Short mmCIF file of C-alpha atoms in Angstrom, two decimals:
data_model
loop_
_atom_site.label_atom_id
_atom_site.label_comp_id
_atom_site.label_asym_id
_atom_site.label_seq_id
_atom_site.Cartn_x
_atom_site.Cartn_y
_atom_site.Cartn_z
CA MET M 1 14.42 9.10 -15.64
CA LYS M 2 11.05 8.35 -14.10
CA LYS M 3 9.66 10.58 -11.35
CA ALA M 4 8.03 9.47 -8.11
CA LEU M 5 6.26 11.39 -5.38
CA ILE M 6 5.98 10.01 -1.84
CA PHE M 7 3.67 11.87 0.53
CA GLN M 8 4.30 10.86 4.14
CA GLY M 9 2.60 11.76 7.41
CA GLY M 10 -0.50 11.03 9.44
CA TRP M 11 -0.42 8.69 12.45
CA GLN M 12 3.18 8.45 13.66
CA GLY M 13 2.90 4.89 14.98
CA HIS M 14 3.61 3.63 11.47
CA GLU M 15 6.92 5.52 11.36
CA PRO M 16 6.03 7.32 8.12
CA GLU M 17 9.30 9.24 7.81
CA GLN M 18 11.46 6.13 8.23
CA VAL M 19 9.28 4.06 5.90
CA ALA M 20 9.27 6.80 3.26
CA ALA M 21 13.06 6.85 3.35
CA ILE M 22 13.21 3.08 2.77
CA LEU M 23 10.79 3.24 -0.15
CA ALA M 24 12.62 6.22 -1.64
CA GLY M 25 15.88 4.28 -1.41
CA ILE M 26 14.37 1.37 -3.34
CA LEU M 27 13.08 3.70 -6.04
CA ARG M 28 16.42 5.48 -6.39
CA GLU M 29 18.09 2.10 -6.87
CA GLU M 30 15.65 1.66 -9.75
CA ASP M 31 16.70 5.01 -11.26
CA PHE M 32 13.70 7.05 -10.15
CA GLU M 33 13.94 10.71 -9.28
CA VAL M 34 12.11 10.85 -5.94
CA LYS M 35 10.43 13.71 -4.11
CA ILE M 36 9.24 13.22 -0.51
CA THR M 37 6.71 15.66 0.88
CA ASN M 38 5.23 15.89 4.38
CA THR M 39 2.23 18.01 3.41
CA LEU M 40 -0.93 17.09 1.53
CA GLU M 41 -0.91 20.58 0.09
CA THR M 42 1.55 19.24 -2.50
CA LEU M 43 -1.33 17.30 -4.03
CA GLU M 44 -3.17 20.50 -4.91
CA GLN M 45 -0.14 22.67 -5.66
CA GLU M 46 1.63 20.49 -8.22
CA ASP M 47 0.63 18.89 -11.51
CA LEU M 48 0.52 15.27 -10.32
CA THR M 49 0.31 13.97 -13.89
CA THR M 50 4.01 14.83 -14.27
CA TYR M 51 4.83 11.95 -11.90
CA ASP M 52 5.12 8.38 -13.13
CA LEU M 53 4.39 7.00 -9.66
CA ILE M 54 2.77 8.29 -6.47
CA VAL M 55 3.33 6.48 -3.16
CA PRO M 56 0.87 7.33 -0.36
CA ASN M 57 2.39 6.84 3.09
CA TRP M 58 -0.19 8.65 5.21
CA THR M 59 -2.18 6.72 7.83
CA GLN M 60 -5.64 7.91 8.92
CA ASP M 61 -6.06 11.72 9.06
CA THR M 62 -8.23 13.74 6.66
CA ILE M 63 -7.81 15.10 3.15
CA THR M 64 -9.69 17.88 1.38
CA ARG M 65 -11.44 17.37 -1.94
CA GLU M 66 -9.04 19.93 -3.43
CA GLN M 67 -6.21 17.57 -2.49
CA LEU M 68 -7.90 14.25 -3.26
CA ASN M 69 -9.42 15.07 -6.65
CA PRO M 70 -6.06 15.75 -8.36
CA LEU M 71 -4.75 12.43 -7.01
CA LEU M 72 -7.75 10.50 -8.33
CA GLU M 73 -7.44 12.22 -11.70
CA ALA M 74 -3.68 11.74 -12.04
CA VAL M 75 -3.98 7.99 -11.49
CA ALA M 76 -6.93 7.81 -13.89
CA GLN M 77 -4.70 9.48 -16.50
CA GLY M 78 -1.89 6.95 -16.06
CA THR M 79 0.21 7.88 -13.02
CA GLY M 80 0.88 4.70 -11.03
CA LEU M 81 -0.14 4.29 -7.39
CA ALA M 82 1.68 1.94 -5.01
CA GLY M 83 1.94 1.64 -1.26
CA LEU M 84 1.75 -0.55 1.79
CA HIS M 85 0.08 -1.25 5.14
CA GLY M 86 -1.88 1.63 6.71
CA GLY M 87 0.07 4.22 4.75
CA MET M 88 -2.10 3.39 1.74
CA GLY M 89 -4.73 0.97 3.05
CA ASP M 90 -5.92 3.02 6.03
CA SER M 91 -5.68 6.57 4.76
CA PHE M 92 -8.52 9.11 4.91
CA ARG M 93 -11.19 6.80 6.36
CA MET M 94 -14.07 9.08 5.38
CA GLU M 95 -13.08 9.22 1.70
CA THR M 96 -14.73 6.30 -0.07
CA ASP M 97 -13.52 7.54 -3.48
CA TYR M 98 -9.96 7.05 -2.26
CA GLN M 99 -10.77 3.55 -1.00
CA PHE M 100 -12.46 2.74 -4.33
CA MET M 101 -9.26 3.65 -6.17
CA VAL M 102 -7.00 1.72 -3.77
CA GLY M 103 -9.14 -1.41 -3.88
CA GLY M 104 -9.70 -1.99 -0.18
CA GLN M 105 -9.62 -0.65 3.35
CA TRP M 106 -8.19 -1.86 6.66
CA VAL M 107 -10.85 -2.79 9.20
CA ALA M 108 -9.04 -4.85 11.88
CA HIS M 109 -5.83 -6.59 12.97
CA PRO M 110 -7.05 -9.33 15.33
CA GLY M 111 -4.51 -9.96 18.07
CA ASN M 112 -2.86 -6.59 17.35
CA ASP M 113 0.92 -6.52 16.87
CA GLY M 114 3.06 -9.62 17.41
CA ILE M 115 0.92 -12.17 15.55
CA THR M 116 2.97 -14.73 13.60
CA TYR M 117 1.32 -15.63 10.32
CA THR M 118 2.13 -17.02 6.89
CA VAL M 119 2.02 -15.02 3.68
CA LYS M 120 1.05 -17.40 0.88
CA ILE M 121 2.23 -16.54 -2.60
CA ASN M 122 -0.74 -17.22 -4.89
CA ASP M 123 0.75 -16.05 -8.16
CA PRO M 124 4.36 -17.38 -8.40
CA ASP M 125 4.60 -16.81 -12.15
CA HIS M 126 3.59 -13.13 -12.07
CA PRO M 127 6.46 -10.57 -12.30
CA LEU M 128 5.44 -9.19 -8.88
CA THR M 129 6.03 -12.49 -7.08
CA LYS M 130 8.09 -14.56 -9.51
CA GLY M 131 10.35 -16.98 -7.68
CA MET M 132 9.05 -16.02 -4.23
CA LYS M 133 8.10 -18.64 -1.67
CA ASP M 134 5.62 -18.49 1.20
CA PHE M 135 7.10 -16.74 4.26
CA GLU M 136 6.28 -15.91 7.87
CA VAL M 137 5.84 -12.48 9.41
CA THR M 138 5.46 -11.52 13.07
CA SER M 139 3.58 -8.24 13.03
CA GLU M 140 0.02 -7.02 12.56
CA GLN M 141 -2.10 -9.27 10.37
CA TYR M 142 -4.37 -7.01 8.34
CA TYR M 143 -8.03 -7.94 7.89
CA LEU M 144 -9.24 -5.86 4.95
CA HIS M 145 -12.49 -5.20 3.14
CA VAL M 146 -11.51 -5.74 -0.48
CA ASP M 147 -12.83 -4.79 -3.93
CA PRO M 148 -13.74 -8.03 -5.77
CA ALA M 149 -12.23 -6.51 -8.93
CA VAL M 150 -8.65 -6.72 -7.63
CA ARG M 151 -6.18 -9.37 -8.77
CA VAL M 152 -4.79 -11.12 -5.68
CA HIS M 153 -1.12 -12.15 -5.67
CA ALA M 154 -0.63 -13.18 -2.02
CA THR M 155 -2.92 -14.01 0.90
CA THR M 156 -2.94 -14.78 4.62
CA ARG M 157 -5.36 -17.00 6.52
CA PHE M 158 -7.56 -16.01 9.45
CA PRO M 159 -8.30 -16.65 12.29
CA ASN M 160 -4.99 -16.60 14.12
CA ALA M 161 -6.32 -14.73 17.14
CA GLU M 162 -9.54 -15.15 19.07
CA GLY M 163 -12.49 -12.87 18.48
CA PRO M 164 -16.13 -12.94 17.40
CA TYR M 165 -15.05 -12.93 13.74
CA ALA M 166 -13.60 -16.43 14.22
CA ALA M 167 -17.13 -17.88 14.34
CA ASN M 168 -17.15 -17.56 10.53
CA GLY M 169 -14.36 -20.11 10.14
CA GLU M 170 -11.22 -19.87 8.05
CA VAL M 171 -10.94 -17.18 5.40
CA ASP M 172 -8.09 -16.01 3.18
CA ILE M 173 -7.55 -12.24 3.03
CA PRO M 174 -5.36 -10.61 0.35
CA VAL M 175 -1.89 -9.38 1.34
CA VAL M 176 -0.87 -8.20 -2.14
CA TRP M 177 -3.22 -7.06 -4.88
CA THR M 178 -3.27 -5.05 -8.10
CA LYS M 179 -5.99 -3.30 -10.06
CA LYS M 180 -6.52 -0.56 -12.62
CA TRP M 181 -7.91 2.92 -12.06
CA GLY M 182 -8.57 4.33 -15.50
CA GLU M 183 -5.21 4.28 -17.27
CA GLY M 184 -3.28 3.94 -14.00
CA LYS M 185 -2.01 0.79 -12.32
CA VAL M 186 -2.56 0.33 -8.58
CA TYR M 187 -0.44 -1.88 -6.30
CA TYR M 188 -1.03 -2.59 -2.60
CA CYS M 189 0.82 -4.67 0.01
CA SER M 190 -0.61 -4.97 3.53
CA LEU M 191 2.77 -5.65 5.19
CA GLY M 192 4.89 -2.93 6.79
CA HIS M 193 3.60 -1.92 10.23
CA VAL M 194 6.93 -0.30 11.13
CA ALA M 195 10.26 0.28 9.39
CA GLU M 196 11.78 -2.99 10.66
CA ILE M 197 9.04 -4.98 8.90
CA VAL M 198 9.46 -2.94 5.72
CA LYS M 199 13.17 -3.86 5.82
CA MET M 200 12.41 -7.60 5.61
CA PRO M 201 13.92 -8.96 2.37
CA GLU M 202 10.54 -10.29 1.24
CA VAL M 203 8.83 -6.94 1.81
CA ILE M 204 11.64 -5.08 0.05
CA GLU M 205 11.25 -7.42 -2.92
CA LEU M 206 7.47 -7.06 -3.01
CA MET M 207 7.65 -3.27 -2.82
CA ARG M 208 10.43 -3.01 -5.39
CA ASN M 209 8.49 -5.17 -7.84
CA GLY M 210 5.19 -3.45 -7.06
CA MET M 211 6.38 0.13 -7.38
CA VAL M 212 8.26 -0.54 -10.62
CA TRP M 213 5.23 -2.42 -12.02
CA ALA M 214 2.78 0.35 -11.13
CA ALA M 215 4.85 3.20 -12.53
CA ARG M 216 3.74 4.68 -15.84
#
């Protein structure tokens, strides 16, 4: 049986406890043994290389080097990393090494919550998105600064809301991407502002496929 660690916490507006429970449920359906922790101290107290998958679910906040370095090293040695929205894409804003591993960082959500936008599936033959069709979401639309090395599987188009950024014209921003970090596989999905969005069938499918794919 594969082992997964979910660390949840940080800004409570993203409902980390509820989201962690949903993600843990998906993993248990896929025969993972899952541990959920609400302290970053776990990252320095345990041997993270014993996990096949680590799921960050911790928005903003800070992390010590004693906590971050074991995470970076575990993924480099082959532990998978997978997560969603701000729980993985807006964690530890001052830690560029973390952002380098993840492959991007949240910078804005023009129009805030309640924007209706389309998620375009770019890679319909990949196992992560096989058989999926484009779909609409009404939530935050994440504008991200993204590593050009990532492989993009789904995108969304800006602008949908007014703002000075719109002067640049239309641009497609990744919603789902993958990359490698050493021997480890990294998966990110920008959807999932709150638990109700994570419960969408399309998001459940993306996260199920992504977490299973990323696992060692």
